Amino acid sequence: MNSAQSASRPPTDWASPKMRARIARRYRSESIFRNLGLFALVLAASFLVFLLVTVVRDGWQGFLSTDIKISATYDPAVLGIDPAAAKGPDAQAALQAGDFQAVMAASVAKLGDDADAVSEGAWLVLRRQLMDDPALLGQTVPVWVPAKSTIDLLAKGKFDLSKPEIERGVSDADIANFNDLKKAGLVRTGFNRIFITGADSTNPELAGIWGATVGSLLTLFVTLGLAFPVGVLSAIYLEEFAKRNRWTDLIEVSINNLAAVPSIIYGLLGLAVFLNFFDMPRSAPIVGGLTLALMTFPVIVIAGRVAIKSVPPSIRDAALGIGASKVQVVFQHVLPLALPGILTGTIIGMARALGETAPLLMIGMRAFVSDTPGGLTSPATALPVQVFLWSDDVARGFVEKTSAAIMVLLVFLLLMNSLAIYLRNKYERRW
Amino acid sequence: MSLTVISFLLVGLALVAYFFARAKGAALAARPGGTARTGAAAVHSRPAYHGAFVALWVALPALALLAGWAAVSEGVVADRVIASVPAESRPATELDRDAFMSEVRGIVTGEIEEAFNPDANPAAKVYVTSKANFSLMAGAAAAALAALGGLWGYSRLRPDFRARTAVEKVVMWTLILASLVAILTTLGIVLSLLFESIRFFQKVSIVEFLTGTVWSPQTAIRADQVGSSGAFGAVPLFWGTIFIGAIIAMIVAIPLGLMAAIYLTQYAPARARRILKPLLEILAGVPTVVYGFFAALVVAPAVRAFAVSLGMTNASSESALAAGLVMGIMIIPFVSSMADDAITAVPQAMRDGSLAMGATTSETIRKVLVPAALPGIVGGVLLAVSRAIGETMIVVMAAGLAANMTANPFQSVTTVTAQIVQLLTGDQEFDSAKTLSAFALGLVLFVITLLLNIYALAVVKRYREAYE
């Protein structure tokens, strides 16, 4: 029947104009489809590039600061410091208590009208200088202090000076002050030490990223300390020992779902359980770490199971064959071989935890913390939360600080991911 | 001596016990016949297991005692401190008590220099001494327990003693305990959300919450204040969540993610794939707060300018479109990797068959591969939706807080997650309906994402099995 049909049909004339047009149309749609695919990829990639370029363009100047030169007189009388006490055993405490704001006011007054250009928190710089070098007490020294945010932005060319005063965000007086100081050679733009070493502040020119970095490190320290052992041990149990029964199924379903629960739910859990039920301190890295550990450990379990599964059974059989117990097989043979894979998964999980914001907001790590956190229970904030807080701030100077903070965060993420890729490439074994 | 120091000392003690017992185990093995396979003198376990056995007996009971003590010690010390305060000025209510104790602790740690309450200064001394006394007692008890445990463990070391079996039993229990953390976490989430939600539904009816169309949780500063109760109709939030996460974001993410996956798996030469795939992974690794910042700083003003150029006079600076667009871009790598998996799982024979019939690559993809992979792709898209509706930072920073029921993408809408953040980050009393409503929203979010995940995972799993 079939052969009769095909025999009765005339052979296709591939050279006919109709068939040529048809093939051309098909090839055309092929190339359109293919280019659509490429276009989708290029669009996604160009978005990434656009995002990075925008952040770097806005942010690189956040690592620079505009300083103004003043001459500060560390007069013990003005400071209210007893020169004898400043040499005694409690010298640092005595110096710390000094009235540096008065010294600042006196020094800045020498600038006349231009005094307004100096940051209101500049006295902190004086205090640090004197505490670093107590011998300066009683002397007059030139000091570079940060300019106020508007002047800083002006020096970086962030204002469009051709606009009328009311629209451009900087007053004529500020511009005049800046030009005066510049003419006198009292302005310089240099590396922003305060940004790298300081903590949060209400003034953009005094805000730093170090406090949030330490908060993030402390939080991640707790997360790693809890999530890694628990995650690895559960992975071992589920992959090597668990019998197929209802409990095991329940554990597996729990882990798979926990890995997909929205992060903000973990924040609610942390708030209800750690803060309200266990009465742990608000805003503390230990609570943040606990919350993120609960979020991270399913990721480690899943990565760990894959890594353990990829160790070939022959290794286990060989060890069992020469008399090792099951526990010995797992801990002395399987685990060391699976460790690179587990570590890769752990680092990726930790990178996710480092970028996580929402759960930390829930447990109060959005508090304004102007000190570098000293311990696991002291109030702290974290890098992504700092980005969020600064992005919310109305002060214009925080725009570049936010982008600069994002750059710091991305550098950390890049380092962690590179480490994961390096580990994977170096230790990955094909069996 | 603090509990931490005592714990460290205990661990040190256990280490010493380990070496002693290991030496004993080695001595047992060194006796004539000790290393024989069978016989009366044959040693069952390696010396290290004898060591570990005794070390566990030294450390575990004593550490358990310390953990139990740590859980109750603050309360006991607080009772002592309160009792030391003269009866007439003793804090009466629970709240006063807590305030008083936190003041005392503040003085002890040096955070507060001068106490507000005159009784706090002498109480701080009582706090320090009684805490030290109790710590000393706990330390002594722990040391005694450690010694007892160590002696008992050591006395059991015999050639035929199965130290390895005992140690491995402890290891097994540790493994089981670690796995139970997953169940405990799930239970913790469910119970904490349910518990607070039930308290919320005692104040606001569940029907009003799920069907009401007005959402304005007024700031309830005082209970008797006018309008302090607010309206808790969550439908506008559900709509906003779906509008941004399941509609706008998916309109962006599904075509782009699917096409990217098709290009990567079917067309891209190996070298291009090596560059492009990590690029997509980087996109997935960017923290959401960065996307949020980008949406608020760059995309939202652009969307607003576009709306104004279309002739909309009241275009808001926070729009559903800005948040949805950026969220869609964030989801692209996720959709792409799920689609990638689904397409690769289609048997090569189907592809080859189609190509052999003379179909072009794109015809094979459109008419054979994608239909065959459809269940897997749909499962992946559902997982992506579940991720998008649980996403928080982008909507907090770019979508706004106005609970509008609108299908106009240029208007501001709010989502469940954005409202949770808004409700819980102010200074609120914990019992107010406003605060509790965040947990009810969280419960809804949890249930929806859970159902989506379970269903999607089941679809994906069934799909994979179909081709295995």
mmCIF file of N, CA, C and O in Angstrom, chain A residues 26 30 33-34 37-38 40-41 45 47-48 50 58 233-234 237 241 251 254-255 258 260 262 264-265 268-269 271 276 294 297 325 327-328 355 357 362 366 388 391 402-403 406 413, chain B residues 49 168 175-176 178-179 182-183 185-186 188-189 192 256 259 263 267 276 279 283 287 289 293-294 297 329 358 360-363 390 392-393 397 421 424-425 430 442 449-450 453:
data_model
loop_
_atom_site.group_PDB
_atom_site.id
_atom_site.type_symbol
_atom_site.label_atom_id
_atom_site.label_comp_id
_atom_site.label_asym_id
_atom_site.label_seq_id
_atom_site.Cartn_x
_atom_site.Cartn_y
_atom_site.Cartn_z
ATOM 1 N N ARG A 26 12.725 28.435 4.968
ATOM 2 C CA ARG A 26 13.069 27.626 6.154
ATOM 3 C C ARG A 26 14.449 28.003 6.690
ATOM 4 O O ARG A 26 14.663 28.068 7.894
ATOM 5 N N GLU A 30 15.385 29.618 10.261
ATOM 6 C CA GLU A 30 16.446 28.998 11.067
ATOM 7 C C GLU A 30 17.419 30.054 11.573
ATOM 8 O O GLU A 30 17.754 30.096 12.768
ATOM 9 N N PHE A 33 15.833 32.303 14.219
ATOM 10 C CA PHE A 33 15.706 31.624 15.507
ATOM 11 C C PHE A 33 17.045 31.586 16.235
ATOM 12 O O PHE A 33 17.148 31.891 17.416
ATOM 13 N N ARG A 34 18.062 31.245 15.454
ATOM 14 C CA ARG A 34 19.394 31.150 16.023
ATOM 15 C C ARG A 34 19.843 32.499 16.570
ATOM 16 O O ARG A 34 20.381 32.602 17.682
ATOM 17 N N GLY A 37 18.235 33.443 19.830
ATOM 18 C CA GLY A 37 18.900 32.814 20.964
ATOM 19 C C GLY A 37 20.128 33.602 21.377
ATOM 20 O O GLY A 37 20.329 33.904 22.553
ATOM 21 N N LEU A 38 20.941 33.945 20.385
ATOM 22 C CA LEU A 38 22.144 34.724 20.674
ATOM 23 C C LEU A 38 21.777 36.060 21.278
ATOM 24 O O LEU A 38 22.387 36.529 22.243
ATOM 25 N N ALA A 40 19.135 36.816 23.058
ATOM 26 C CA ALA A 40 18.727 36.663 24.457
ATOM 27 C C ALA A 40 19.945 36.615 25.365
ATOM 28 O O ALA A 40 19.999 37.284 26.406
ATOM 29 N N LEU A 41 20.941 35.842 24.951
ATOM 30 C CA LEU A 41 22.147 35.725 25.766
ATOM 31 C C LEU A 41 22.888 37.047 25.850
ATOM 32 O O LEU A 41 23.324 37.474 26.924
ATOM 33 N N ALA A 45 23.750 39.240 29.103
ATOM 34 C CA ALA A 45 25.139 39.583 29.404
ATOM 35 C C ALA A 45 25.334 41.088 29.423
ATOM 36 O O ALA A 45 26.032 41.624 30.283
ATOM 37 N N PHE A 47 23.164 43.302 30.155
ATOM 38 C CA PHE A 47 22.602 43.839 31.378
ATOM 39 C C PHE A 47 23.609 43.742 32.512
ATOM 40 O O PHE A 47 23.806 44.675 33.286
ATOM 41 N N LEU A 48 24.258 42.571 32.593
ATOM 42 C CA LEU A 48 25.266 42.386 33.639
ATOM 43 C C LEU A 48 26.372 43.427 33.507
ATOM 44 O O LEU A 48 26.775 44.065 34.490
ATOM 45 N N PHE A 50 26.204 46.308 31.977
ATOM 46 C CA PHE A 50 25.634 47.618 32.257
ATOM 47 C C PHE A 50 25.568 47.857 33.769
ATOM 48 O O PHE A 50 25.952 48.922 34.273
ATOM 49 N N ASP A 58 29.578 55.000 39.252
ATOM 50 C CA ASP A 58 29.085 55.790 40.382
ATOM 51 C C ASP A 58 29.940 55.629 41.618
ATOM 52 O O ASP A 58 29.939 56.487 42.489
ATOM 53 N N LEU A 233 27.392 16.343 58.193
ATOM 54 C CA LEU A 233 26.961 15.149 58.920
ATOM 55 C C LEU A 233 25.611 14.651 58.393
ATOM 56 O O LEU A 233 25.418 13.446 58.229
ATOM 57 N N SER A 234 24.676 15.569 58.124
ATOM 58 C CA SER A 234 23.388 15.081 57.583
ATOM 59 C C SER A 234 23.574 14.480 56.216
ATOM 60 O O SER A 234 22.929 13.482 55.896
ATOM 61 N N TYR A 237 24.838 11.039 56.684
ATOM 62 C CA TYR A 237 23.807 10.125 57.180
ATOM 63 C C TYR A 237 22.842 9.739 56.063
ATOM 64 O O TYR A 237 22.554 8.565 55.855
ATOM 65 N N PHE A 241 24.015 6.026 55.425
ATOM 66 C CA PHE A 241 23.489 5.179 56.492
ATOM 67 C C PHE A 241 21.981 5.040 56.503
ATOM 68 O O PHE A 241 21.454 4.015 56.910
ATOM 69 N N ILE A 251 12.873 13.672 56.181
ATOM 70 C CA ILE A 251 14.079 14.508 56.223
ATOM 71 C C ILE A 251 14.418 15.013 54.826
ATOM 72 O O ILE A 251 14.716 16.198 54.626
ATOM 73 N N SER A 254 12.015 17.658 53.720
ATOM 74 C CA SER A 254 12.290 18.896 54.464
ATOM 75 C C SER A 254 13.458 19.640 53.852
ATOM 76 O O SER A 254 13.390 20.850 53.635
ATOM 77 N N ILE A 255 14.548 18.899 53.592
ATOM 78 C CA ILE A 255 15.748 19.578 53.097
ATOM 79 C C ILE A 255 15.499 20.190 51.725
ATOM 80 O O ILE A 255 15.856 21.345 51.470
ATOM 81 N N LEU A 258 13.359 23.238 52.277
ATOM 82 C CA LEU A 258 14.053 24.318 52.972
ATOM 83 C C LEU A 258 14.959 25.077 52.007
ATOM 84 O O LEU A 258 15.121 26.291 52.112
ATOM 85 N N ALA A 260 14.335 25.834 49.119
ATOM 86 C CA ALA A 260 13.565 26.703 48.226
ATOM 87 C C ALA A 260 12.667 27.677 48.976
ATOM 88 O O ALA A 260 11.965 28.458 48.349
ATOM 89 N N PRO A 262 11.558 31.015 50.671
ATOM 90 C CA PRO A 262 12.052 32.385 50.519
ATOM 91 C C PRO A 262 12.847 32.813 51.749
ATOM 92 O O PRO A 262 12.493 32.467 52.873
ATOM 93 N N ILE A 264 13.137 35.483 53.306
ATOM 94 C CA ILE A 264 12.513 36.337 54.315
ATOM 95 C C ILE A 264 11.781 35.504 55.370
ATOM 96 O O ILE A 264 11.656 35.908 56.531
ATOM 97 N N ILE A 265 11.354 34.282 54.981
ATOM 98 C CA ILE A 265 10.696 33.395 55.952
ATOM 99 C C ILE A 265 11.689 33.018 57.057
ATOM 100 O O ILE A 265 11.326 32.918 58.228
ATOM 101 N N LEU A 268 11.674 35.728 59.523
ATOM 102 C CA LEU A 268 10.534 35.637 60.443
ATOM 103 C C LEU A 268 10.800 34.569 61.507
ATOM 104 O O LEU A 268 10.496 34.757 62.682
ATOM 105 N N LEU A 269 11.387 33.439 61.069
ATOM 106 C CA LEU A 269 11.722 32.373 62.014
ATOM 107 C C LEU A 269 12.718 32.894 63.057
ATOM 108 O O LEU A 269 12.533 32.693 64.262
ATOM 109 N N LEU A 271 13.240 35.930 63.995
ATOM 110 C CA LEU A 271 12.583 36.916 64.862
ATOM 111 C C LEU A 271 11.730 36.228 65.913
ATOM 112 O O LEU A 271 11.801 36.540 67.102
ATOM 113 N N ASN A 276 12.361 36.469 70.092
ATOM 114 C CA ASN A 276 11.242 36.553 71.021
ATOM 115 C C ASN A 276 11.180 35.371 71.981
ATOM 116 O O ASN A 276 10.815 35.536 73.130
ATOM 117 N N LEU A 294 20.655 28.322 59.273
ATOM 118 C CA LEU A 294 19.484 27.505 58.950
ATOM 119 C C LEU A 294 19.190 27.569 57.456
ATOM 120 O O LEU A 294 18.756 26.589 56.849
ATOM 121 N N PHE A 297 22.363 25.580 55.503
ATOM 122 C CA PHE A 297 22.732 24.175 55.649
ATOM 123 C C PHE A 297 22.019 23.246 54.642
ATOM 124 O O PHE A 297 22.642 22.281 54.189
ATOM 125 N N SER A 325 35.241 -0.982 59.281
ATOM 126 C CA SER A 325 33.811 -0.904 59.602
ATOM 127 C C SER A 325 33.166 0.148 58.704
ATOM 128 O O SER A 325 33.852 0.937 58.057
ATOM 129 N N VAL A 327 31.578 2.874 59.462
ATOM 130 C CA VAL A 327 31.932 4.237 59.876
ATOM 131 C C VAL A 327 33.351 4.569 59.429
ATOM 132 O O VAL A 327 33.629 5.675 58.955
ATOM 133 N N GLN A 328 34.262 3.584 59.566
ATOM 134 C CA GLN A 328 35.647 3.828 59.132
ATOM 135 C C GLN A 328 35.711 4.078 57.631
ATOM 136 O O GLN A 328 36.441 4.957 57.170
ATOM 137 N N GLY A 355 25.465 37.612 50.586
ATOM 138 C CA GLY A 355 24.681 38.596 49.841
ATOM 139 C C GLY A 355 23.256 38.733 50.340
ATOM 140 O O GLY A 355 22.500 39.528 49.801
ATOM 141 N N THR A 357 20.056 39.803 52.405
ATOM 142 C CA THR A 357 19.691 40.996 53.150
ATOM 143 C C THR A 357 18.430 40.821 53.976
ATOM 144 O O THR A 357 18.382 41.175 55.152
ATOM 145 N N MET A 362 14.982 41.466 59.227
ATOM 146 C CA MET A 362 13.948 41.005 60.159
ATOM 147 C C MET A 362 14.462 40.933 61.587
ATOM 148 O O MET A 362 13.722 41.172 62.527
ATOM 149 N N ARG A 366 19.448 46.092 60.827
ATOM 150 C CA ARG A 366 19.446 47.325 60.062
ATOM 151 C C ARG A 366 19.651 48.516 60.972
ATOM 152 O O ARG A 366 19.504 49.657 60.556
ATOM 153 N N PHE A 388 21.724 48.574 51.594
ATOM 154 C CA PHE A 388 20.306 48.933 51.640
ATOM 155 C C PHE A 388 20.095 50.225 52.427
ATOM 156 O O PHE A 388 19.372 51.129 51.981
ATOM 157 N N SER A 391 21.372 53.209 50.492
ATOM 158 C CA SER A 391 20.583 53.503 49.295
ATOM 159 C C SER A 391 19.280 54.194 49.673
ATOM 160 O O SER A 391 18.665 54.873 48.859
ATOM 161 N N THR A 402 27.052 54.118 48.405
ATOM 162 C CA THR A 402 26.310 52.881 48.165
ATOM 163 C C THR A 402 26.980 52.069 47.071
ATOM 164 O O THR A 402 27.216 50.862 47.223
ATOM 165 N N SER A 403 27.317 52.732 45.971
ATOM 166 C CA SER A 403 27.963 52.013 44.872
ATOM 167 C C SER A 403 29.321 51.475 45.300
ATOM 168 O O SER A 403 29.695 50.361 44.919
ATOM 169 N N ILE A 406 28.756 48.454 47.284
ATOM 170 C CA ILE A 406 28.421 47.329 46.406
ATOM 171 C C ILE A 406 29.699 46.760 45.791
ATOM 172 O O ILE A 406 29.865 45.545 45.682
ATOM 173 N N LEU A 413 32.389 38.595 47.008
ATOM 174 C CA LEU A 413 31.699 37.484 46.345
ATOM 175 C C LEU A 413 32.570 36.879 45.259
ATOM 176 O O LEU A 413 32.644 35.660 45.099
ATOM 177 N N TYR B 49 40.583 3.942 69.377
ATOM 178 C CA TYR B 49 39.180 3.826 69.790
ATOM 179 C C TYR B 49 39.049 3.741 71.300
ATOM 180 O O TYR B 49 38.099 4.260 71.877
ATOM 181 N N GLU B 168 31.459 4.150 67.661
ATOM 182 C CA GLU B 168 30.695 4.300 66.413
ATOM 183 C C GLU B 168 29.219 4.523 66.686
ATOM 184 O O GLU B 168 28.522 5.181 65.911
ATOM 185 N N LEU B 175 25.205 11.703 63.794
ATOM 186 C CA LEU B 175 24.728 11.847 62.415
ATOM 187 C C LEU B 175 23.210 12.010 62.387
ATOM 188 O O LEU B 175 22.669 12.868 61.681
ATOM 189 N N ILE B 176 22.525 11.180 63.186
ATOM 190 C CA ILE B 176 21.065 11.242 63.177
ATOM 191 C C ILE B 176 20.596 12.600 63.707
ATOM 192 O O ILE B 176 19.702 13.235 63.130
ATOM 193 N N ALA B 178 22.167 15.414 63.583
ATOM 194 C CA ALA B 178 22.413 16.444 62.566
ATOM 195 C C ALA B 178 21.321 16.431 61.508
ATOM 196 O O ALA B 178 20.856 17.485 61.055
ATOM 197 N N SER B 179 20.869 15.218 61.126
ATOM 198 C CA SER B 179 19.821 15.174 60.095
ATOM 199 C C SER B 179 18.500 15.693 60.617
ATOM 200 O O SER B 179 17.691 16.207 59.849
ATOM 201 N N ALA B 182 17.058 19.389 60.048
ATOM 202 C CA ALA B 182 16.201 19.783 58.918
ATOM 203 C C ALA B 182 14.738 19.750 59.320
ATOM 204 O O ALA B 182 13.984 20.696 59.061
ATOM 205 N N ILE B 183 14.341 18.656 59.999
ATOM 206 C CA ILE B 183 12.940 18.562 60.416
ATOM 207 C C ILE B 183 12.628 19.633 61.449
ATOM 208 O O ILE B 183 11.581 20.283 61.394
ATOM 209 N N THR B 185 13.984 22.548 61.780
ATOM 210 C CA THR B 185 13.863 23.859 61.146
ATOM 211 C C THR B 185 12.500 24.015 60.485
ATOM 212 O O THR B 185 11.825 25.037 60.665
ATOM 213 N N THR B 186 12.096 22.978 59.728
ATOM 214 C CA THR B 186 10.777 23.044 59.089
ATOM 215 C C THR B 186 9.695 23.232 60.137
ATOM 216 O O THR B 186 8.810 24.090 60.006
ATOM 217 N N GLY B 188 10.057 24.443 63.104
ATOM 218 C CA GLY B 188 10.184 25.781 63.692
ATOM 219 C C GLY B 188 9.498 26.824 62.828
ATOM 220 O O GLY B 188 8.775 27.688 63.337
ATOM 221 N N ILE B 189 9.722 26.738 61.506
ATOM 222 C CA ILE B 189 9.088 27.705 60.605
ATOM 223 C C ILE B 189 7.572 27.587 60.703
ATOM 224 O O ILE B 189 6.862 28.567 60.940
ATOM 225 N N SER B 192 6.223 28.623 64.310
ATOM 226 C CA SER B 192 6.305 30.043 64.662
ATOM 227 C C SER B 192 5.346 30.860 63.796
ATOM 228 O O SER B 192 4.676 31.771 64.303
ATOM 229 N N LEU B 256 13.508 35.049 27.406
ATOM 230 C CA LEU B 256 14.961 35.240 27.404
ATOM 231 C C LEU B 256 15.673 34.005 27.951
ATOM 232 O O LEU B 256 16.657 33.532 27.376
ATOM 233 N N MET B 259 15.293 31.020 25.417
ATOM 234 C CA MET B 259 16.115 31.193 24.218
ATOM 235 C C MET B 259 17.591 31.066 24.556
ATOM 236 O O MET B 259 18.369 30.500 23.783
ATOM 237 N N TYR B 263 20.010 28.347 22.869
ATOM 238 C CA TYR B 263 21.239 28.701 22.156
ATOM 239 C C TYR B 263 22.437 27.985 22.770
ATOM 240 O O TYR B 263 23.288 27.455 22.057
ATOM 241 N N TYR B 267 23.164 25.468 19.828
ATOM 242 C CA TYR B 267 23.896 26.193 18.800
ATOM 243 C C TYR B 267 25.328 26.534 19.186
ATOM 244 O O TYR B 267 26.222 26.437 18.361
ATOM 245 N N LEU B 276 29.998 31.961 27.988
ATOM 246 C CA LEU B 276 28.661 32.509 28.229
ATOM 247 C C LEU B 276 27.995 31.916 29.461
ATOM 248 O O LEU B 276 27.295 32.602 30.182
ATOM 249 N N LEU B 279 28.958 33.485 32.669
ATOM 250 C CA LEU B 279 28.411 34.839 32.695
ATOM 251 C C LEU B 279 27.001 34.825 33.268
ATOM 252 O O LEU B 279 26.626 35.662 34.095
ATOM 253 N N LEU B 283 25.388 36.390 36.853
ATOM 254 C CA LEU B 283 24.117 37.115 36.960
ATOM 255 C C LEU B 283 23.288 36.541 38.101
ATOM 256 O O LEU B 283 22.606 37.271 38.825
ATOM 257 N N PRO B 287 24.012 39.766 44.465
ATOM 258 C CA PRO B 287 23.058 39.855 45.570
ATOM 259 C C PRO B 287 21.816 40.648 45.157
ATOM 260 O O PRO B 287 21.907 41.597 44.370
ATOM 261 N N VAL B 289 20.144 42.737 46.750
ATOM 262 C CA VAL B 289 20.134 44.138 47.160
ATOM 263 C C VAL B 289 20.775 45.010 46.078
ATOM 264 O O VAL B 289 20.405 46.171 45.881
ATOM 265 N N PHE B 293 19.009 48.107 44.263
ATOM 266 C CA PHE B 293 19.625 49.430 44.128
ATOM 267 C C PHE B 293 19.597 49.879 42.675
ATOM 268 O O PHE B 293 19.247 51.017 42.355
ATOM 269 N N PHE B 294 19.928 48.932 41.792
ATOM 270 C CA PHE B 294 19.953 49.232 40.370
ATOM 271 C C PHE B 294 18.549 49.578 39.870
ATOM 272 O O PHE B 294 18.357 50.535 39.120
ATOM 273 N N LEU B 297 17.648 53.042 41.243
ATOM 274 C CA LEU B 297 18.471 54.173 40.818
ATOM 275 C C LEU B 297 18.419 54.400 39.312
ATOM 276 O O LEU B 297 18.424 55.535 38.845
ATOM 277 N N ILE B 329 15.041 39.872 35.001
ATOM 278 C CA ILE B 329 16.439 39.673 34.622
ATOM 279 C C ILE B 329 17.155 38.814 35.655
ATOM 280 O O ILE B 329 17.948 37.939 35.319
ATOM 281 N N GLY B 358 15.182 15.542 7.734
ATOM 282 C CA GLY B 358 15.407 16.734 6.937
ATOM 283 C C GLY B 358 14.975 18.021 7.603
ATOM 284 O O GLY B 358 15.002 19.076 6.978
ATOM 285 N N THR B 360 15.266 21.320 9.847
ATOM 286 C CA THR B 360 16.380 22.163 10.252
ATOM 287 C C THR B 360 16.494 22.115 11.775
ATOM 288 O O THR B 360 15.593 21.621 12.468
ATOM 289 N N THR B 361 17.617 22.656 12.287
ATOM 290 C CA THR B 361 17.824 22.610 13.740
ATOM 291 C C THR B 361 16.693 23.324 14.464
ATOM 292 O O THR B 361 16.174 22.829 15.467
ATOM 293 N N SER B 362 16.289 24.496 13.931
ATOM 294 C CA SER B 362 15.261 25.249 14.652
ATOM 295 C C SER B 362 13.932 24.517 14.609
ATOM 296 O O SER B 362 13.172 24.536 15.580
ATOM 297 N N GLU B 363 13.653 23.837 13.488
ATOM 298 C CA GLU B 363 12.406 23.059 13.426
ATOM 299 C C GLU B 363 12.445 21.903 14.415
ATOM 300 O O GLU B 363 11.456 21.616 15.098
ATOM 301 N N GLY B 390 8.845 35.169 46.297
ATOM 302 C CA GLY B 390 9.480 35.250 47.611
ATOM 303 C C GLY B 390 10.599 36.265 47.663
ATOM 304 O O GLY B 390 11.173 36.502 48.722
ATOM 305 N N THR B 392 12.583 39.613 47.960
ATOM 306 C CA THR B 392 12.231 40.719 48.838
ATOM 307 C C THR B 392 12.871 42.047 48.458
ATOM 308 O O THR B 392 12.177 43.052 48.294
ATOM 309 N N MET B 393 14.198 42.058 48.307
ATOM 310 C CA MET B 393 14.889 43.349 48.284
ATOM 311 C C MET B 393 14.508 44.200 47.076
ATOM 312 O O MET B 393 14.354 45.412 47.179
ATOM 313 N N MET B 397 12.866 47.941 47.467
ATOM 314 C CA MET B 397 13.567 49.144 47.036
ATOM 315 C C MET B 397 12.927 49.796 45.816
ATOM 316 O O MET B 397 13.103 50.995 45.611
ATOM 317 N N VAL B 421 8.565 43.373 55.391
ATOM 318 C CA VAL B 421 9.712 44.187 55.808
ATOM 319 C C VAL B 421 9.228 45.493 56.426
ATOM 320 O O VAL B 421 9.678 45.906 57.496
ATOM 321 N N LEU B 424 7.700 45.012 59.993
ATOM 322 C CA LEU B 424 8.515 44.507 61.096
ATOM 323 C C LEU B 424 9.770 45.320 61.365
ATOM 324 O O LEU B 424 10.520 44.987 62.271
ATOM 325 N N THR B 425 10.017 46.366 60.596
ATOM 326 C CA THR B 425 11.269 47.069 60.852
ATOM 327 C C THR B 425 11.071 48.350 61.648
ATOM 328 O O THR B 425 12.034 48.966 62.030
ATOM 329 N N PHE B 430 5.070 44.066 70.203
ATOM 330 C CA PHE B 430 4.991 42.820 69.469
ATOM 331 C C PHE B 430 3.580 42.266 69.389
ATOM 332 O O PHE B 430 3.301 41.400 68.580
ATOM 333 N N GLY B 442 3.504 36.092 56.077
ATOM 334 C CA GLY B 442 4.581 35.122 55.935
ATOM 335 C C GLY B 442 4.032 33.712 55.777
ATOM 336 O O GLY B 442 4.531 32.928 54.969
ATOM 337 N N THR B 449 4.524 29.150 48.330
ATOM 338 C CA THR B 449 5.796 28.718 47.737
ATOM 339 C C THR B 449 6.007 27.228 47.968
ATOM 340 O O THR B 449 6.525 26.527 47.103
ATOM 341 N N LEU B 450 5.581 26.732 49.130
ATOM 342 C CA LEU B 450 5.735 25.303 49.414
ATOM 343 C C LEU B 450 4.946 24.467 48.407
ATOM 344 O O LEU B 450 5.466 23.502 47.830
ATOM 345 N N ASN B 453 6.569 24.624 45.034
ATOM 346 C CA ASN B 453 7.800 23.840 44.979
ATOM 347 C C ASN B 453 7.509 22.363 44.909
ATOM 348 O O ASN B 453 8.103 21.634 44.111
#
